Short mmCIF file of C-alpha atoms in Angstrom, two decimals:
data_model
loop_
_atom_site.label_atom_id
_atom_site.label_comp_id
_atom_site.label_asym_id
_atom_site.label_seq_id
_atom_site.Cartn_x
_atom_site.Cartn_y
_atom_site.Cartn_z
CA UNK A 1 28.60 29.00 -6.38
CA UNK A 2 30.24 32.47 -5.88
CA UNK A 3 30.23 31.68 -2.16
CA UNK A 4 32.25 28.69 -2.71
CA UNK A 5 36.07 30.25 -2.64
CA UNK A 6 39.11 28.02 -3.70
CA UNK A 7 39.07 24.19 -1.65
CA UNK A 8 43.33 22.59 -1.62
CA UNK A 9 43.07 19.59 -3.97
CA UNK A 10 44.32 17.31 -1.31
CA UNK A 11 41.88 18.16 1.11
CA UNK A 12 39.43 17.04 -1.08
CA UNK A 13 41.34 13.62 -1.86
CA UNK A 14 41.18 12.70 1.84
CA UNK A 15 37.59 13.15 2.03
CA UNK A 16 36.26 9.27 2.93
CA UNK A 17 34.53 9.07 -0.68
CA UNK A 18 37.55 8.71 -2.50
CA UNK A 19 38.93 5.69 -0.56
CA UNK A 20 35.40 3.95 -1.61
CA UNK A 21 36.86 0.43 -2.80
CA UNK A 22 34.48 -1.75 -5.42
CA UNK A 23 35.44 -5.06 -4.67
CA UNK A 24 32.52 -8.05 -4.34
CA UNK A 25 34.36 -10.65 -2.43
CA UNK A 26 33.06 -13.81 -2.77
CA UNK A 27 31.98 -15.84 0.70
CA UNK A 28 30.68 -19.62 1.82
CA UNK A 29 26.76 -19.76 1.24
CA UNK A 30 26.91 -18.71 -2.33
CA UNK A 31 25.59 -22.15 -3.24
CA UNK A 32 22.48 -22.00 -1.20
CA UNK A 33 22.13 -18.91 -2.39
CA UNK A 34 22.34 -20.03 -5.97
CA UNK A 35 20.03 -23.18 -5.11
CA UNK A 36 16.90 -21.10 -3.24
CA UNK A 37 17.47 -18.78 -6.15
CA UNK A 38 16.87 -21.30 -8.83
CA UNK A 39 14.03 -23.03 -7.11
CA UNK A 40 12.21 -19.61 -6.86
CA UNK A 41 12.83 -18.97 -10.98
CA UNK A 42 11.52 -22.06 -11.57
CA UNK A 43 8.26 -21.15 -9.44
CA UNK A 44 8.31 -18.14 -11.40
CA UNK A 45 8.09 -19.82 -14.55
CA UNK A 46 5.07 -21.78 -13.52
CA UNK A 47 3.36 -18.45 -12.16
CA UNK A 48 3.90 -17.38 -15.67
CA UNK A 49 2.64 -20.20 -17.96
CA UNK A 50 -0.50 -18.80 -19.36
CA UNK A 51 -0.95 -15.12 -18.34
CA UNK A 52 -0.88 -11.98 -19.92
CA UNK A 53 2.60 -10.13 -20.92
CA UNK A 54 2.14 -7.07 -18.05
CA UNK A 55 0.86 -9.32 -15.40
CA UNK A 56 3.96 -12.13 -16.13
CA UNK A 57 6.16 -9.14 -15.21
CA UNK A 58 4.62 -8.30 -12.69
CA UNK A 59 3.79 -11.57 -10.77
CA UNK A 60 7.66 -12.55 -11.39
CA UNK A 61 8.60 -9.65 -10.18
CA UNK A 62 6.85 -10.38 -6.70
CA UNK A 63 8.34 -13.79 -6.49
CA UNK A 64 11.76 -12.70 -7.46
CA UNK A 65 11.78 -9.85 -4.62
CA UNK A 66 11.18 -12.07 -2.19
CA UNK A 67 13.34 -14.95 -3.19
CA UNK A 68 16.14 -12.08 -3.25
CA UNK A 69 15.72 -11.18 -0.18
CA UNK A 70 15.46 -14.97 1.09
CA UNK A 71 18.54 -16.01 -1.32
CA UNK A 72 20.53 -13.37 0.83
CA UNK A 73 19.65 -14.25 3.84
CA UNK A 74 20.32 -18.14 3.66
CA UNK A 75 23.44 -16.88 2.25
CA UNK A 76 24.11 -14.90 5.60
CA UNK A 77 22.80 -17.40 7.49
CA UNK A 78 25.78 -20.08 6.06
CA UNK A 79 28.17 -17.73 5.91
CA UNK A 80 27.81 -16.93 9.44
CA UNK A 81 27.66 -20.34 10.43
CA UNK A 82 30.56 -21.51 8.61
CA UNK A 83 33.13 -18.71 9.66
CA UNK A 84 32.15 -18.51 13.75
CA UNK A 85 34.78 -20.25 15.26
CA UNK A 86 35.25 -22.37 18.84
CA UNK A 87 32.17 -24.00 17.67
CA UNK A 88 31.69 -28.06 17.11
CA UNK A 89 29.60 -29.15 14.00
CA UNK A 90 26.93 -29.55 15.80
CA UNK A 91 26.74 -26.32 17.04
CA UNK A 92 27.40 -24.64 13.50
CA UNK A 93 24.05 -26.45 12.77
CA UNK A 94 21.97 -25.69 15.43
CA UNK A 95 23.40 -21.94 14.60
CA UNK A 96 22.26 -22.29 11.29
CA UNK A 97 18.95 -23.41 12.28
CA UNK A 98 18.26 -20.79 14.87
CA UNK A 99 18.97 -17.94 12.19
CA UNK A 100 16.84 -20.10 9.51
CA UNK A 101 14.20 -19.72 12.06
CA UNK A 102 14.61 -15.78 12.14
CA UNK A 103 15.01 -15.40 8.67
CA UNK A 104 11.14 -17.21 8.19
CA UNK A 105 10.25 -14.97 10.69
CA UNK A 106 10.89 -12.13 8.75
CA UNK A 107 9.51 -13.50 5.60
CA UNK A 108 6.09 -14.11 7.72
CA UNK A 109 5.37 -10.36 7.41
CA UNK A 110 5.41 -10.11 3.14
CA UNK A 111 2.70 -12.81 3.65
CA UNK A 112 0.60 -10.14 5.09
CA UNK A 113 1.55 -7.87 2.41
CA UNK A 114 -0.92 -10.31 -0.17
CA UNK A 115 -3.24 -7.67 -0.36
CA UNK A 116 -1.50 -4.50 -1.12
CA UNK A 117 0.62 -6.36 -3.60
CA UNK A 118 -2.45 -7.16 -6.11
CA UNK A 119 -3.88 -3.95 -5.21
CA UNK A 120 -0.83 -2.43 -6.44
CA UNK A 121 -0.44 -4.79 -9.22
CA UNK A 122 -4.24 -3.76 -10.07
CA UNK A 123 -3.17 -0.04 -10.14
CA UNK A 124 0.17 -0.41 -12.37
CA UNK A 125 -2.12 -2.19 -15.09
CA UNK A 126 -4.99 -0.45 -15.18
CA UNK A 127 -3.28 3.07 -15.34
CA UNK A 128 -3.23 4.72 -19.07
CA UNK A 129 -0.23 5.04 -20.54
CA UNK A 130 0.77 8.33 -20.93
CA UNK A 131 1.05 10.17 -24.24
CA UNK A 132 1.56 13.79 -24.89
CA UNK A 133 -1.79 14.03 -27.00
CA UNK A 134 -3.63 12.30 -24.27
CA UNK A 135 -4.05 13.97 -20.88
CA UNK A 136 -7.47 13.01 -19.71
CA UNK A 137 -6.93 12.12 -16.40
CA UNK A 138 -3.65 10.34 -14.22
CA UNK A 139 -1.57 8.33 -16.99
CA UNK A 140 2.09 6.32 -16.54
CA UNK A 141 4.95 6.68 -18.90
CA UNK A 142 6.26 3.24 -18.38
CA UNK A 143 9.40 1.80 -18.39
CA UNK A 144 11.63 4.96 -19.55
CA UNK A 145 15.04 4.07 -19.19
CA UNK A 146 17.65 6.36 -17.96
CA UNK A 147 20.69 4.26 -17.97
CA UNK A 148 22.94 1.76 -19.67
CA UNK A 149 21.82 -1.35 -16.83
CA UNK A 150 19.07 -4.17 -17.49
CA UNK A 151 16.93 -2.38 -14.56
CA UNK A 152 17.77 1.22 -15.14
CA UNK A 153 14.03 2.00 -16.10
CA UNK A 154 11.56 4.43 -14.60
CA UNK A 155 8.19 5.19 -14.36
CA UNK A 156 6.70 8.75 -14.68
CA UNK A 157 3.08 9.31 -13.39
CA UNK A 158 1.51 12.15 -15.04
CA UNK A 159 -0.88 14.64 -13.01
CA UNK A 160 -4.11 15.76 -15.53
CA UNK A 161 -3.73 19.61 -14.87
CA UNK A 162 -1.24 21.35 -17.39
CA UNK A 163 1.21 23.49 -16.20
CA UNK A 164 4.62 22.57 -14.81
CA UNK A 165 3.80 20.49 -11.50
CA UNK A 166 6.32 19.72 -8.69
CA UNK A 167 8.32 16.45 -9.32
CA UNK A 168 8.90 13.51 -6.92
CA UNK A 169 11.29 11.11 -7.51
CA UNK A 170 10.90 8.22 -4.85
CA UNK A 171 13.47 5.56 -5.00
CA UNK A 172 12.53 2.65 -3.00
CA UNK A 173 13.92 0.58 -0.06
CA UNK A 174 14.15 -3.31 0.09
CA UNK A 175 17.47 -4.14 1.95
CA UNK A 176 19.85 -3.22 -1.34
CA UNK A 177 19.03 -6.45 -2.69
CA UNK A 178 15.05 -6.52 -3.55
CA UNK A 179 12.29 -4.35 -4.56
CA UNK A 180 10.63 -2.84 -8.26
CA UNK A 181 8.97 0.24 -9.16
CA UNK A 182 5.71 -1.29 -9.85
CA UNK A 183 5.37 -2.14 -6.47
CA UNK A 184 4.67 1.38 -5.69
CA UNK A 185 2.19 2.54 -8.22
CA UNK A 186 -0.34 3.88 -5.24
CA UNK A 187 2.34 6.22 -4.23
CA UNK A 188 2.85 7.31 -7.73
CA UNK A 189 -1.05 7.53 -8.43
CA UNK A 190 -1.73 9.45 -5.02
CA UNK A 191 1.28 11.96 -5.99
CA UNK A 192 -0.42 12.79 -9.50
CA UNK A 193 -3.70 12.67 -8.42
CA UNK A 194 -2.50 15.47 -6.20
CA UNK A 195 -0.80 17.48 -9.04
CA UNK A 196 2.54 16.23 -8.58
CA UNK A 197 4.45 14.22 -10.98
CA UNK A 198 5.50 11.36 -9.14
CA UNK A 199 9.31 9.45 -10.78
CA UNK A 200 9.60 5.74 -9.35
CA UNK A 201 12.69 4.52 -10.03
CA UNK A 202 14.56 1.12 -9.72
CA UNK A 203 17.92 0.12 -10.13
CA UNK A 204 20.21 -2.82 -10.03
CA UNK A 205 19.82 -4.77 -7.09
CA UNK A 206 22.61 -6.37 -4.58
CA UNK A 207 24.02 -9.21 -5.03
CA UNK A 208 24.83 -8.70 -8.86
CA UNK A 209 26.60 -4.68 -7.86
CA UNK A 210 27.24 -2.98 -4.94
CA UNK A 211 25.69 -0.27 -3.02
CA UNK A 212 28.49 2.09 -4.14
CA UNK A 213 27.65 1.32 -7.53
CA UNK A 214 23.78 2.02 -6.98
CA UNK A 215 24.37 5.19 -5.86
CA UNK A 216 25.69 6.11 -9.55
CA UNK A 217 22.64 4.74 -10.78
CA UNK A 218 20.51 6.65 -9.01
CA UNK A 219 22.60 9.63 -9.40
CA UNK A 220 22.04 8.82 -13.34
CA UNK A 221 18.26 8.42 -12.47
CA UNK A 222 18.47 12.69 -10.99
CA UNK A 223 20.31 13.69 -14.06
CA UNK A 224 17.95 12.01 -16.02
CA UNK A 225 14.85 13.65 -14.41
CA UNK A 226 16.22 17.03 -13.79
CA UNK A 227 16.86 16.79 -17.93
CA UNK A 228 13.73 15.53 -19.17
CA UNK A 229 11.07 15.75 -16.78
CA UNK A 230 9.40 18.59 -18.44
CA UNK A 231 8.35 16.48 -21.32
CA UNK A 232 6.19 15.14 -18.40
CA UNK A 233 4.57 18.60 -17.30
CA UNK A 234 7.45 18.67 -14.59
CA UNK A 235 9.37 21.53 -13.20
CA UNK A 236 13.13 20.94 -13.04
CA UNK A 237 13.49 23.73 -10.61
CA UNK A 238 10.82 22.12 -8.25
CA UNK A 239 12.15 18.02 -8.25
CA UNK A 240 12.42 17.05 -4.85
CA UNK A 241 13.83 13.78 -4.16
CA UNK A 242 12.59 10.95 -1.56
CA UNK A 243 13.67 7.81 -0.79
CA UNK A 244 12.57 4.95 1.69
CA UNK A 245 14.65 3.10 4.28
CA UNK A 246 17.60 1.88 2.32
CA UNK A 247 16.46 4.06 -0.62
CA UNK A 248 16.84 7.04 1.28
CA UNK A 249 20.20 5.87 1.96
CA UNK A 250 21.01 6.06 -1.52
CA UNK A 251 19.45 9.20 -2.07
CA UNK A 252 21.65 10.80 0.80
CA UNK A 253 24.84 9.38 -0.88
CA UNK A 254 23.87 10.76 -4.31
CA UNK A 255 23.52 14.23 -2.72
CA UNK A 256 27.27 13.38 -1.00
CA UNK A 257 28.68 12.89 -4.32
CA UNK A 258 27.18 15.71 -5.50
CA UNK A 259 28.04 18.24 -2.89
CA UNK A 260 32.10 16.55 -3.16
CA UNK A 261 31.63 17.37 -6.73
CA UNK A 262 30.40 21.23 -5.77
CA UNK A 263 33.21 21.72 -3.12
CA UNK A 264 35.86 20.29 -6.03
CA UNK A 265 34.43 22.74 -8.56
CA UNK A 266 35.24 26.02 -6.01
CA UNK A 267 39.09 24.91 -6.88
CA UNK A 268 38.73 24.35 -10.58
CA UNK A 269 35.81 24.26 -13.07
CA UNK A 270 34.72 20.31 -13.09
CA UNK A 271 34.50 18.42 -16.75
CA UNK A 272 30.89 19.38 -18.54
CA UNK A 273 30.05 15.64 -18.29
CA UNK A 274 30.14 15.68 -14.82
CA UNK A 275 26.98 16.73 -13.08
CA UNK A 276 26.99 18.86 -9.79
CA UNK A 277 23.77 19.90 -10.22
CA UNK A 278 20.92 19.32 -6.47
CA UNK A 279 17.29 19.04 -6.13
CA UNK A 280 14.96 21.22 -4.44
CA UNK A 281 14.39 19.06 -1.57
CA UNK A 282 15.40 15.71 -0.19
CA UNK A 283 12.53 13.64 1.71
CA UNK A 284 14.19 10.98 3.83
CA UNK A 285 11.64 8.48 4.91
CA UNK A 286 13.04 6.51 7.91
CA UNK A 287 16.44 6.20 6.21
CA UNK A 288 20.12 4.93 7.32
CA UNK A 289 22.61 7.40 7.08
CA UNK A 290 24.97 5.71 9.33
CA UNK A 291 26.06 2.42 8.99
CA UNK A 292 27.96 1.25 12.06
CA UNK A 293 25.73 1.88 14.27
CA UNK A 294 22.85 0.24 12.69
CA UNK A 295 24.90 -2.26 12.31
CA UNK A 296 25.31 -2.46 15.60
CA UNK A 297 21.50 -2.15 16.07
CA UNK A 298 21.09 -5.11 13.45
CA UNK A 299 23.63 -7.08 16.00
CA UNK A 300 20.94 -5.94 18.78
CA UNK A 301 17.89 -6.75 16.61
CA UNK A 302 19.06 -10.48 16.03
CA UNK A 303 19.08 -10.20 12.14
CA UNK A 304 22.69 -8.95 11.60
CA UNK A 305 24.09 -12.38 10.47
CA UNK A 306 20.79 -13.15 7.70
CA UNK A 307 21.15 -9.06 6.46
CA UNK A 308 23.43 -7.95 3.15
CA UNK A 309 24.22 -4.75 4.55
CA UNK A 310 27.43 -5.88 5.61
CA UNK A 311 28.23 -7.25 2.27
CA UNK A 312 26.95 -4.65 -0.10
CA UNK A 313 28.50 -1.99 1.69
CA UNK A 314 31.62 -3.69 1.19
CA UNK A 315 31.73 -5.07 4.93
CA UNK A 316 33.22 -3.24 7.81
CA UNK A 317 36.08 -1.49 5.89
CA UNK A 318 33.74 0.17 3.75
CA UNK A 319 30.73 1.36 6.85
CA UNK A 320 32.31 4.84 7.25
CA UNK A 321 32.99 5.22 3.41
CA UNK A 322 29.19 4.83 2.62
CA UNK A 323 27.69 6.51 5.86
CA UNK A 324 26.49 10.59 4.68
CA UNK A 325 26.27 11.74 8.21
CA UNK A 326 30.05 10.38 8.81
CA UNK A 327 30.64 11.86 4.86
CA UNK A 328 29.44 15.42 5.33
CA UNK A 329 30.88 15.86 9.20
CA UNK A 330 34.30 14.80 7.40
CA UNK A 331 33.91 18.08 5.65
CA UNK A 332 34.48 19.73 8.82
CA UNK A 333 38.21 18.60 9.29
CA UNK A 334 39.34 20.71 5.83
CA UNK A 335 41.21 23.09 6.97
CA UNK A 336 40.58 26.93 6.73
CA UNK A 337 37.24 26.26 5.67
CA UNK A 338 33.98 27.38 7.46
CA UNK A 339 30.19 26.48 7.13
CA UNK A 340 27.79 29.17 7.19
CA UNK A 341 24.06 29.43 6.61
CA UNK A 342 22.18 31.17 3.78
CA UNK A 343 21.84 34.31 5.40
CA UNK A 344 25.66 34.76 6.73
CA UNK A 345 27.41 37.92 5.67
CA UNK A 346 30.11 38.05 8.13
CA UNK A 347 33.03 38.64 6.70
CA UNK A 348 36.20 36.32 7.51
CA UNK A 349 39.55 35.25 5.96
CA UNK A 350 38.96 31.57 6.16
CA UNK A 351 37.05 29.85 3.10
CA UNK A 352 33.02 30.29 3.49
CA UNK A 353 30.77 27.46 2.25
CA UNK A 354 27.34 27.80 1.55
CA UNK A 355 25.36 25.34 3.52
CA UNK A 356 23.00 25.63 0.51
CA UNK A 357 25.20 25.13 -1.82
CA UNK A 358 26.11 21.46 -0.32
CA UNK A 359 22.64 20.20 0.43
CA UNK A 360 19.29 20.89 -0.71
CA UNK A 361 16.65 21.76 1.95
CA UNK A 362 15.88 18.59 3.91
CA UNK A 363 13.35 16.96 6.29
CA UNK A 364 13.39 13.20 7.92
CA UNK A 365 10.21 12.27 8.61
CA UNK A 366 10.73 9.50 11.35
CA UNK A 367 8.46 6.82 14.00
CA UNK A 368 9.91 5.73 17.42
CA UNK A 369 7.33 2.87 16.59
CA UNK A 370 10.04 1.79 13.87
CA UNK A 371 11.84 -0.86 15.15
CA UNK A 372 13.78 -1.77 11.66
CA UNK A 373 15.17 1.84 11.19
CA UNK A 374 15.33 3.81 14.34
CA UNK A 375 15.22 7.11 14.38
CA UNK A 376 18.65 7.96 16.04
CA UNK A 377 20.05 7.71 12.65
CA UNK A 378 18.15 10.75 11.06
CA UNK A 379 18.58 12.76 14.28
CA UNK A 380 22.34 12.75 13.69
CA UNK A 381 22.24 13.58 10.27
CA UNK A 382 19.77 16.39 10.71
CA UNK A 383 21.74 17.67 13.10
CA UNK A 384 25.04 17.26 11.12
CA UNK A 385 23.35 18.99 8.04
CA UNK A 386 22.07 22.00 10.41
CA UNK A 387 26.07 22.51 11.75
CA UNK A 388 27.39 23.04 8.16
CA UNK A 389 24.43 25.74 7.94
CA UNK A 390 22.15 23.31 5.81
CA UNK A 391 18.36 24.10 5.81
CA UNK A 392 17.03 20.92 7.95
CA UNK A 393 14.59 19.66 10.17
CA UNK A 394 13.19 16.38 11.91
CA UNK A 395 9.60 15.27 11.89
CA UNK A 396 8.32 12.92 13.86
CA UNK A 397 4.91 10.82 13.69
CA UNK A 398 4.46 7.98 15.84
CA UNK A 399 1.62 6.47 14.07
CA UNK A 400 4.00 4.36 11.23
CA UNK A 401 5.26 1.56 11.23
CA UNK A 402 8.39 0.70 9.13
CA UNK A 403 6.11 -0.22 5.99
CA UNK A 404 3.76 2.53 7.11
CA UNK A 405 5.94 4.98 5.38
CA UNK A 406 5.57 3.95 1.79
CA UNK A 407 2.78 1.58 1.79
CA UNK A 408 -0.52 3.04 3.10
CA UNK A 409 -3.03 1.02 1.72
CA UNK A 410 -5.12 -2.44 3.49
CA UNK A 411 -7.43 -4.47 2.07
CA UNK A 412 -8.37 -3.42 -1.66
CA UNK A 413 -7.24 0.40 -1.81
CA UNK A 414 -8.29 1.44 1.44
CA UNK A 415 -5.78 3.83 2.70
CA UNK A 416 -4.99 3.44 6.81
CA UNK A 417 -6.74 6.10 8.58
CA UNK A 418 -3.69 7.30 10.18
CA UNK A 419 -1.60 8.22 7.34
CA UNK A 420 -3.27 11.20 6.60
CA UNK A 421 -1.21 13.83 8.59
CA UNK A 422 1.94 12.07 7.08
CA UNK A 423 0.82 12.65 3.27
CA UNK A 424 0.03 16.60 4.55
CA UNK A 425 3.58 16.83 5.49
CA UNK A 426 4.57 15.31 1.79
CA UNK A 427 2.51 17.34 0.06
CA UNK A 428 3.40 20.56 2.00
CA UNK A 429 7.53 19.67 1.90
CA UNK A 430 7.13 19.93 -1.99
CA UNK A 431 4.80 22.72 -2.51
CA UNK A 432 1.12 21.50 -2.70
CA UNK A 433 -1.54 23.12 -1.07
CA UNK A 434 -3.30 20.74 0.76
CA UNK A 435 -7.36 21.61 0.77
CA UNK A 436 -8.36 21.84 4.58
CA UNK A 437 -11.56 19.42 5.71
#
């Protein structure tokens, strides 16, 4: 940080992040919401009756992430028809039916997910727990919480070799509003089984906080690891974080906050409680980094009135406050203060920032077959990242599919074919040596 030379305290108060507002406000729909919700409990309750404790957990968990997702959209869905206006009753309904009929269109494709989800269900139960006598083989610390939250738990998969390993901590995508760790245990197997200790995390889930607020959980969750992952045989130098679509949203807004926090601390030491500290690496998987303009690709797409983004961002006001690309070019308007890369010596009067010391080395990985996430998003954040003299790059693999990034698997553990070069570039991002066929 001895590149870092005194910031003014204002400039850092009109940085976007501090005019981040927390308030939920409460719209029309939250009924149906409420209804759909309860009638997918109760289902849940009936998937239950008779099984085993791990396996209740599990199932309800499947039935819960899709009726959160579906309990959002509906709520869109009436919300949207019962604010448009110059529109007769009639038409609100025959609005309300038309989006009905894309939100079931976008449920359609977790049908097809039947498969992978007992596969994966098979591979979160049948893994050993880990213990720290026992390391015969891949093993899963379970449910290790790292925060004060109901759903602040983690799971750490353990690779067999000893030594410290690189560390992986994935947090997941799913809208803000749906998805659980389990869910990904064949990403967290295939990461240990390659000698890296894989961290799945989950977090509270949209509507009961907002996205703001689960970026301090997972900013809890990389305090956490960078702390006590080498209990786990991890390195805390080498922990690389990676996040999925809306995860790797997240993840980019934890590593805002944190490089705010490292610019603040060039003016005055920052309070030992509060943690500047980066990863190695951050892995964005087909991520959002700016929020207008997918919203206005959502708008395109047909599926902006059924999606929570608008609401768990805090709706329009609050786009530019939770966009990083938008975040870190915001940096460039402080006066008398100049990015340079690693490498710059030149010497100059005006304040010199590190573009290491704001970001860790990134790279997007990124389809133009995605139509959910386009890729224009990570292009202008890469390129961002590279103008404040961050280490970045773009890679691009045509082959995925939105889902394609995190789940690879069809059919009972069979991993899709074209995947392969994809998990190279993983695997090579965070240090392993990939054996050449």
């Amino acid at each position: 940080m001895a590149h870092l030379r005194t910031l003014p305290q204002s400039a850092v108060a009109r940085l976007p992040w501090a005019q981040i507002t927390r308030a939920h406000v409460p719209v029309p729909g939250d009924g149906a919401a409420r209804l759909v919700s309860t009638l997918l409990k109760s289902r849940a309750r009936l998937v239950s009756t008779g099984r085993s404790g791990r396996e209740v957990v599990v199932r309800r968990g499947v039935v819960m992430a899709v009726g959160g997702m579906a309990g959002e959209a509906v709520k869109g869905a009436v919300r949207e028809a019962w604010t448009v206006t110059g529109v007769t009753p009639v038409g609100r309904v025959v609005l309300f039916l038309t989006l009905l009929a894309v939100i079931l269109k976008e449920l359609a494709g977790t049908v097809t997910l039947a498969s992978y989800g007992a596969y994966a269900l098979w591979v979160y139960s049948s893994l050993r727990s880990w213990s720290k006598e026992d390391q015969d083989g891949v093993a899963v610390a379970r449910n290790v919480r790292y925060g004060h939250s109901q759903r602040n738990l983690l799971d750490v998969y353990v690779p067999k070799a000893k030594g410290l390993k690189p560390v992986v901590l994935f947090v997941h995508g799913g809208v803000w509003s749906s998805g659980d760790k389990w869910q990904f245990s064949p990403l967290g197997s295939f990461l240990a089984e390659e000698g890296v200790v894989a961290v799945l995390v989950q977090y509270t889930l949209y509507p009961k906080i907002l996205a703001i607020d689960q970026v301090s959980e997972v900013s809890d969750a990389l305090s956490w690891t960078m702390d006590n992952i080498i209990q786990y045989g991890g390195d805390p130098s080498r922990v690389f974080m990676m996040g999925h679509s809306s995860g790797a949203h997240l993840c980019a807004m934890v590593l805002w906050e944190r490089a705010s926090r490292r610019v603040e601390n060039a003016q005055r030491p920052l309070p030992e409680n509060i943690d500047a500290r980066i990863p190695a690496g951050f892995l964005g998987l087909a991520g959002v980094y700016n929020i207008s303009e997918h919203f206005k690709y959502e708008v395109q797409r047909g599926v902006a009135a059924v999606s929570c983004m608008r609401p768990v961002m805090g709706w329009e006001q609050g786009f530019d406050s939770m966009s990083p690309s938008l975040l870190f070019e915001s940096l460039l308007t402080i006066p008398g203060v100049s990015f340079v890369a690693d490498d710059a010596t030149e010497p100059s009067d005006r304040i010199q920032v590190r573009g290491v010391d704001l970001m860790p080395r990134s790279l997007f990985i990124v389809s133009h077959n995605d139509i959910t996430v386009p890729p224009d998003t990570s292009y202008a954040f890469n390129s961002m990242l590279i103008t404040l003299g961050c280490e970045s790059r773009v890679v691009v693999n045509d082959s995925l599919g939105h889902g394609d990034f995190v789940l690879w698997h069809e059919g009972w553990g069979k991993v899709r074919a074209h995947v392969g070069p994809y998990l190279e570039t993983i695997l090579n991002f965070v240090g392993v040596e990939v054996p050449q066929k």
